Coordinates of C-alpha atoms in Angstrom, one line a residue:
M1 CA -48.6 11.4 -20.4
S2 CA -49.0 12.9 -16.9
G3 CA -49.6 16.6 -16.9
S4 CA -46.8 17.1 -14.3
F5 CA -44.2 16.5 -17.2
L6 CA -45.6 19.3 -19.4
Q7 CA -43.7 22.6 -19.5
P8 CA -45.9 25.7 -19.4
K9 CA -46.1 27.4 -22.7
V10 CA -44.3 30.7 -22.8
P11 CA -46.0 33.4 -24.8
R12 CA -44.2 34.3 -28.0
E13 CA -43.8 37.9 -27.0
N14 CA -42.0 36.9 -23.8
R15 CA -39.6 34.7 -25.7
V16 CA -38.8 37.5 -28.2
R17 CA -38.3 39.9 -25.3
K18 CA -36.0 37.5 -23.5
C19 CA -33.9 36.9 -26.6
F20 CA -33.7 40.7 -27.2
V21 CA -32.5 41.3 -23.6
T22 CA -29.9 38.6 -23.9
F23 CA -28.6 40.0 -27.3
M24 CA -28.4 43.5 -25.9
A25 CA -26.4 42.2 -22.8
M26 CA -23.9 40.5 -25.2
V27 CA -23.6 43.7 -27.3
S28 CA -23.1 45.7 -24.1
C29 CA -20.3 43.4 -22.9
A30 CA -18.6 43.5 -26.2
F31 CA -18.8 47.2 -26.4
A32 CA -17.5 47.6 -22.9
H33 CA -14.6 45.2 -23.7
G34 CA -13.8 47.1 -26.8
A35 CA -14.0 50.5 -25.1
F36 CA -11.6 49.2 -22.4
A37 CA -9.1 48.0 -24.9
Q38 CA -9.2 51.3 -26.8
S39 CA -8.7 53.4 -23.7
F40 CA -5.9 51.2 -22.4
P41 CA -3.8 52.4 -20.7
N42 CA -5.4 55.4 -18.9
R43 CA -3.1 55.2 -15.9
P44 CA 0.5 54.2 -15.1
I45 CA 1.7 50.6 -15.6
T46 CA 3.8 48.8 -13.0
L47 CA 6.6 46.5 -14.4
I48 CA 7.8 44.2 -11.6
A49 CA 11.5 43.4 -11.8
P50 CA 11.9 40.3 -9.5
F51 CA 15.6 40.8 -8.8
S52 CA 17.6 43.6 -7.1
V53 CA 18.5 46.9 -8.6
G54 CA 21.6 47.1 -10.8
G55 CA 21.6 43.6 -12.3
A56 CA 21.1 42.7 -15.9
L57 CA 17.3 42.0 -15.4
D58 CA 16.8 45.3 -13.7
L59 CA 18.6 47.3 -16.4
I60 CA 16.7 45.5 -19.1
A61 CA 13.4 46.1 -17.3
R62 CA 14.2 49.9 -17.2
G63 CA 15.1 50.0 -20.8
V64 CA 12.0 48.2 -21.9
G65 CA 9.8 50.2 -19.5
Q66 CA 11.1 53.5 -20.9
R67 CA 10.3 52.5 -24.5
L68 CA 6.9 51.0 -23.5
S69 CA 6.0 54.2 -21.7
E70 CA 6.8 56.3 -24.8
G71 CA 4.7 53.9 -26.9
V72 CA 1.5 53.8 -24.8
G73 CA 1.7 57.4 -23.5
Q74 CA 1.7 56.5 -19.8
S75 CA 4.3 56.1 -17.2
V76 CA 5.8 52.6 -16.7
V77 CA 7.1 52.3 -13.2
V78 CA 9.8 49.6 -12.6
D79 CA 9.2 48.1 -9.1
N80 CA 12.0 45.8 -7.8
R81 CA 10.6 43.0 -5.7
S82 CA 13.5 40.7 -5.2
G83 CA 13.8 37.5 -3.2
A84 CA 13.6 33.7 -3.5
S85 CA 15.4 33.8 -6.9
G86 CA 12.7 35.9 -8.4
A87 CA 9.8 33.9 -7.0
I88 CA 8.4 36.6 -4.7
G89 CA 8.0 39.2 -7.5
S90 CA 6.7 36.6 -9.9
A91 CA 4.0 35.4 -7.5
M92 CA 2.9 39.0 -6.9
V93 CA 2.2 39.4 -10.6
A94 CA 0.5 36.0 -10.8
R95 CA -2.0 37.2 -8.2
A96 CA -2.6 40.6 -9.7
A97 CA -5.6 41.8 -11.6
P98 CA -5.4 40.7 -15.2
D99 CA -6.0 44.2 -16.6
G100 CA -2.6 45.0 -18.1
Y101 CA -1.5 47.4 -15.4
T102 CA 0.8 45.0 -13.6
L103 CA 3.4 43.2 -15.6
L104 CA 6.5 41.1 -14.9
L105 CA 9.9 41.0 -16.5
G106 CA 10.4 37.2 -16.2
A107 CA 13.5 35.3 -17.0
T108 CA 15.1 31.9 -17.4
T109 CA 15.1 31.5 -13.6
T110 CA 11.5 32.5 -12.9
H111 CA 9.9 30.6 -15.7
G112 CA 12.3 27.8 -16.5
I113 CA 14.7 26.8 -13.7
N114 CA 12.8 27.6 -10.5
P115 CA 9.6 25.7 -11.5
A116 CA 11.8 22.7 -12.5
L117 CA 13.5 22.8 -9.1
N118 CA 10.5 23.5 -6.9
P119 CA 7.0 22.3 -7.9
K120 CA 5.6 24.1 -4.8
L121 CA 6.9 27.4 -5.9
G122 CA 3.7 29.4 -5.3
Y123 CA 2.9 30.0 -9.0
D124 CA 2.5 28.0 -12.2
P125 CA 4.7 29.5 -14.9
V126 CA 2.2 28.5 -17.6
K127 CA -1.2 28.6 -16.0
D128 CA -0.8 31.7 -13.9
F129 CA 0.6 34.1 -16.6
T130 CA -0.3 35.6 -19.9
P131 CA 2.8 35.6 -22.2
I132 CA 3.3 38.9 -24.0
S133 CA 6.8 39.1 -25.6
L134 CA 10.4 38.0 -25.4
V135 CA 12.7 41.0 -25.1
A136 CA 16.3 39.9 -24.9
T137 CA 18.8 37.0 -24.6
I138 CA 22.3 36.8 -23.2
P139 CA 24.3 33.7 -24.2
H140 CA 26.5 31.7 -21.8
I141 CA 30.1 30.8 -22.6
L142 CA 32.5 28.3 -21.1
V143 CA 35.5 30.0 -19.6
V144 CA 38.5 28.5 -17.8
N145 CA 41.4 29.9 -15.8
P146 CA 44.3 30.7 -18.1
S147 CA 46.5 28.2 -16.3
I148 CA 44.3 25.3 -17.7
P149 CA 46.2 23.7 -20.6
A150 CA 43.3 23.6 -23.0
N151 CA 42.5 25.9 -25.9
S152 CA 39.3 24.3 -27.2
L153 CA 36.3 22.5 -25.7
K154 CA 37.6 19.2 -27.0
E155 CA 40.9 19.6 -25.2
F156 CA 39.2 20.7 -22.0
I157 CA 36.9 17.6 -22.0
Q158 CA 40.0 15.4 -22.6
L159 CA 41.7 17.1 -19.7
A160 CA 38.7 16.8 -17.4
K161 CA 38.5 13.1 -18.1
S162 CA 42.1 12.6 -17.2
K163 CA 41.8 14.7 -14.1
P164 CA 38.4 14.0 -12.3
G165 CA 37.2 16.5 -9.8
M166 CA 37.8 19.8 -11.6
A167 CA 35.8 22.5 -9.9
Y168 CA 33.4 25.0 -11.3
G169 CA 31.5 27.9 -9.6
S170 CA 28.0 29.2 -9.8
A171 CA 25.7 31.9 -8.4
G172 CA 24.1 29.2 -6.1
I173 CA 22.4 25.8 -6.2
G174 CA 19.9 25.8 -9.0
S175 CA 21.3 28.8 -10.8
P176 CA 21.9 28.6 -14.6
H177 CA 25.6 28.4 -14.0
H178 CA 25.1 25.4 -11.8
L179 CA 22.7 23.6 -14.1
A180 CA 25.0 24.3 -17.1
G181 CA 27.9 22.6 -15.3
V182 CA 25.6 19.6 -14.5
M183 CA 24.5 19.4 -18.1
L184 CA 28.1 19.5 -19.3
G185 CA 29.1 16.8 -16.9
M186 CA 26.2 14.5 -18.1
M187 CA 26.7 15.2 -21.8
A188 CA 30.5 14.9 -21.8
N189 CA 30.6 12.1 -19.1
I190 CA 33.1 14.0 -16.9
D191 CA 33.3 14.0 -13.1
V192 CA 33.3 17.7 -12.0
V193 CA 32.7 19.4 -8.6
H194 CA 30.1 22.1 -8.1
V195 CA 31.1 25.0 -5.7
P196 CA 28.1 27.3 -5.1
Y197 CA 28.5 31.0 -4.2
K198 CA 26.2 33.8 -3.2
G199 CA 26.2 35.4 -6.6
S200 CA 28.2 34.9 -9.8
G201 CA 30.6 37.7 -9.0
P202 CA 32.4 35.9 -6.1
A203 CA 32.6 32.8 -8.2
M204 CA 34.2 34.7 -11.1
T205 CA 36.7 36.2 -8.6
D206 CA 37.8 32.7 -7.5
L207 CA 37.9 31.5 -11.0
I208 CA 40.3 34.3 -11.9
G209 CA 42.3 33.6 -8.8
G210 CA 42.7 29.9 -9.6
Q211 CA 40.5 28.4 -6.9
L212 CA 38.1 27.2 -9.6
Q213 CA 39.0 25.7 -13.0
F214 CA 36.0 26.5 -15.2
M215 CA 32.5 28.1 -15.3
S216 CA 29.6 28.6 -17.6
V217 CA 28.7 32.3 -17.4
E218 CA 27.0 35.1 -19.2
L219 CA 29.1 36.5 -22.1
A220 CA 28.7 40.1 -20.8
A221 CA 30.0 39.2 -17.4
A222 CA 33.1 37.4 -18.7
E223 CA 34.0 39.5 -21.7
P224 CA 36.1 42.2 -19.8
H225 CA 38.1 39.5 -18.1
I226 CA 38.7 37.7 -21.3
K227 CA 40.0 40.9 -23.0
A228 CA 42.3 41.4 -20.0
G229 CA 43.7 37.9 -20.3
K230 CA 42.3 36.9 -16.9
L231 CA 40.0 34.2 -18.4
K232 CA 40.1 32.0 -21.5
A233 CA 36.9 31.4 -23.5
L234 CA 36.4 28.0 -25.2
A235 CA 32.8 27.8 -26.5
I236 CA 29.5 29.6 -26.7
A237 CA 26.3 27.8 -25.7
T238 CA 24.1 29.0 -28.5
P239 CA 22.6 27.0 -31.5
N240 CA 24.5 29.1 -34.0
R241 CA 27.6 31.3 -33.8
V242 CA 27.1 34.9 -32.6
P243 CA 28.2 37.7 -34.9
G244 CA 31.1 39.5 -33.5
V245 CA 32.0 36.8 -31.0
D246 CA 34.9 34.6 -32.2
L247 CA 33.9 31.4 -30.5
P248 CA 32.7 28.0 -31.8
T249 CA 29.4 26.6 -30.5
F250 CA 29.2 23.5 -28.3
A251 CA 27.5 21.8 -31.2
E252 CA 30.5 22.5 -33.5
S253 CA 32.7 21.0 -30.7
G254 CA 30.7 17.8 -30.6
Y255 CA 27.9 18.5 -28.1
P256 CA 24.7 19.4 -30.0
G257 CA 21.9 20.4 -27.8
F258 CA 24.1 22.1 -25.2
E259 CA 22.4 25.5 -25.1
V260 CA 22.4 27.8 -22.1
T261 CA 20.9 31.3 -22.7
A262 CA 19.7 33.8 -20.1
W263 CA 16.5 35.1 -21.6
Y264 CA 14.1 37.9 -20.5
A265 CA 10.4 38.3 -21.3
V266 CA 7.3 40.3 -20.4
F267 CA 4.4 38.5 -18.8
G268 CA 1.1 39.5 -17.3
P269 CA -1.4 37.7 -15.0
H270 CA -3.5 35.0 -16.5
G271 CA -6.7 36.1 -18.2
M272 CA -5.7 39.4 -19.7
P273 CA -7.9 40.7 -22.6
E274 CA -6.5 39.7 -26.0
D275 CA -6.6 43.3 -27.3
V276 CA -4.6 44.6 -24.4
V277 CA -2.0 41.8 -24.8
S278 CA -1.8 42.6 -28.6
R279 CA -1.3 46.3 -27.8
L280 CA 1.5 45.6 -25.3
S281 CA 3.2 43.1 -27.5
S282 CA 3.1 45.5 -30.5
E283 CA 4.5 48.4 -28.5
I284 CA 7.3 46.2 -27.1
A285 CA 8.2 45.1 -30.6
K286 CA 8.4 48.8 -31.7
G287 CA 10.6 49.6 -28.7
L288 CA 13.0 46.8 -29.5
E289 CA 13.7 48.5 -32.8
S290 CA 14.9 51.7 -31.0
P291 CA 18.6 52.4 -31.6
E292 CA 18.9 53.7 -28.0
L293 CA 17.5 50.5 -26.5
R294 CA 19.6 48.3 -28.8
E295 CA 22.7 50.3 -27.7
R296 CA 21.7 49.8 -24.1
F297 CA 21.3 46.0 -24.6
E298 CA 24.6 45.8 -26.4
K299 CA 26.4 47.2 -23.4
L300 CA 24.9 44.4 -21.4
G301 CA 25.9 41.8 -24.0
A302 CA 22.2 41.3 -24.6
K303 CA 20.5 40.7 -28.0
P304 CA 17.1 42.3 -28.5
V305 CA 14.6 39.5 -29.3
G306 CA 10.9 40.1 -29.8
S307 CA 8.2 37.5 -30.2
S308 CA 4.5 36.9 -30.4
P309 CA 2.6 35.8 -27.2
R310 CA 2.2 32.4 -28.8
E311 CA 6.0 32.1 -29.5
L312 CA 6.8 33.1 -25.9
A313 CA 4.3 30.5 -24.6
A314 CA 6.0 27.8 -26.7
H315 CA 9.5 29.0 -25.5
V316 CA 8.5 28.7 -21.8
R317 CA 7.2 25.2 -22.3
S318 CA 10.4 24.2 -24.1
E319 CA 12.6 25.6 -21.3
L320 CA 10.5 24.0 -18.6
D321 CA 10.8 20.6 -20.3
R322 CA 14.6 21.0 -20.8
W323 CA 15.5 22.1 -17.3
T324 CA 13.1 19.6 -15.6
K325 CA 14.9 16.8 -17.4
V326 CA 18.3 18.1 -16.2
V327 CA 17.1 18.5 -12.6
K328 CA 15.5 15.0 -12.5
T329 CA 18.4 13.3 -14.1
A330 CA 20.9 14.9 -11.8
K331 CA 18.5 14.5 -8.8
I332 CA 19.1 18.2 -7.8
Q333 CA 17.3 19.3 -4.7
V334 CA 17.1 22.8 -3.2
E335 CA 16.5 23.1 0.5

């Protein structure tokens, strides 16, 4: 064999020294990581709320932020970065350092519907984030103007089939209200007309006024109008009945799989240390047990819902799959 293929023999002492140096480097890195996790957090945390001040997401973010602050012993600053249906604030967090000091209160829109509507959103809802915990859900219900001669979902569907072109409102193209109407039209095989508004408030006003016939909307938003007799509720879009809400589910009414729930969850940038994720998830879970936070959520019609990071990751994938199918089937495009 040619000598050019022979490797020079490394003295045993050098090999031992090299292994020792490598081992110490690994120990040092592990120690540094552990020390970081134990000292986290040592400065304020920013919780990005990707919608404007005063809405349900903002109020939920502030409630969660307050309880998280008490749990970790540091300030949690809620920073509203609204725009592009939550995409601007979400993209900011996706690009932030994965150290646990910049978090996002994401939602159905930011991690379910927006990515289904726009593959070029500027962030990947799965690859660009570290899931931490679900925090709350708000169910949708189907409401109609009181003049509609239907007192159940079955009666409403029969009426819609006999009168094609019934109109429903939404907070805009691609909103949960819009896609819920699309899904109902597909599942019940009814011909309905979508009327987009700049926010769900104006749509609700026109529904009450009789310009629209029906709408899928958050329970909390519709409840005062239902109690005042200005709207009539027919069904709730949850897998099971909700305690304290006297409404049958869509499944009970013959449409299993029709589920529309506004959900809210805490995410961080991709690549966060597992110990930091575990600490945040644990503190959020403790905060959700707080009577004060539960009372705050109850006023919003929201149900506190904690989860493990793994459960949240599975939930996001499930929501993406579901809304992507609806968008593709209905060929919905957002300009």
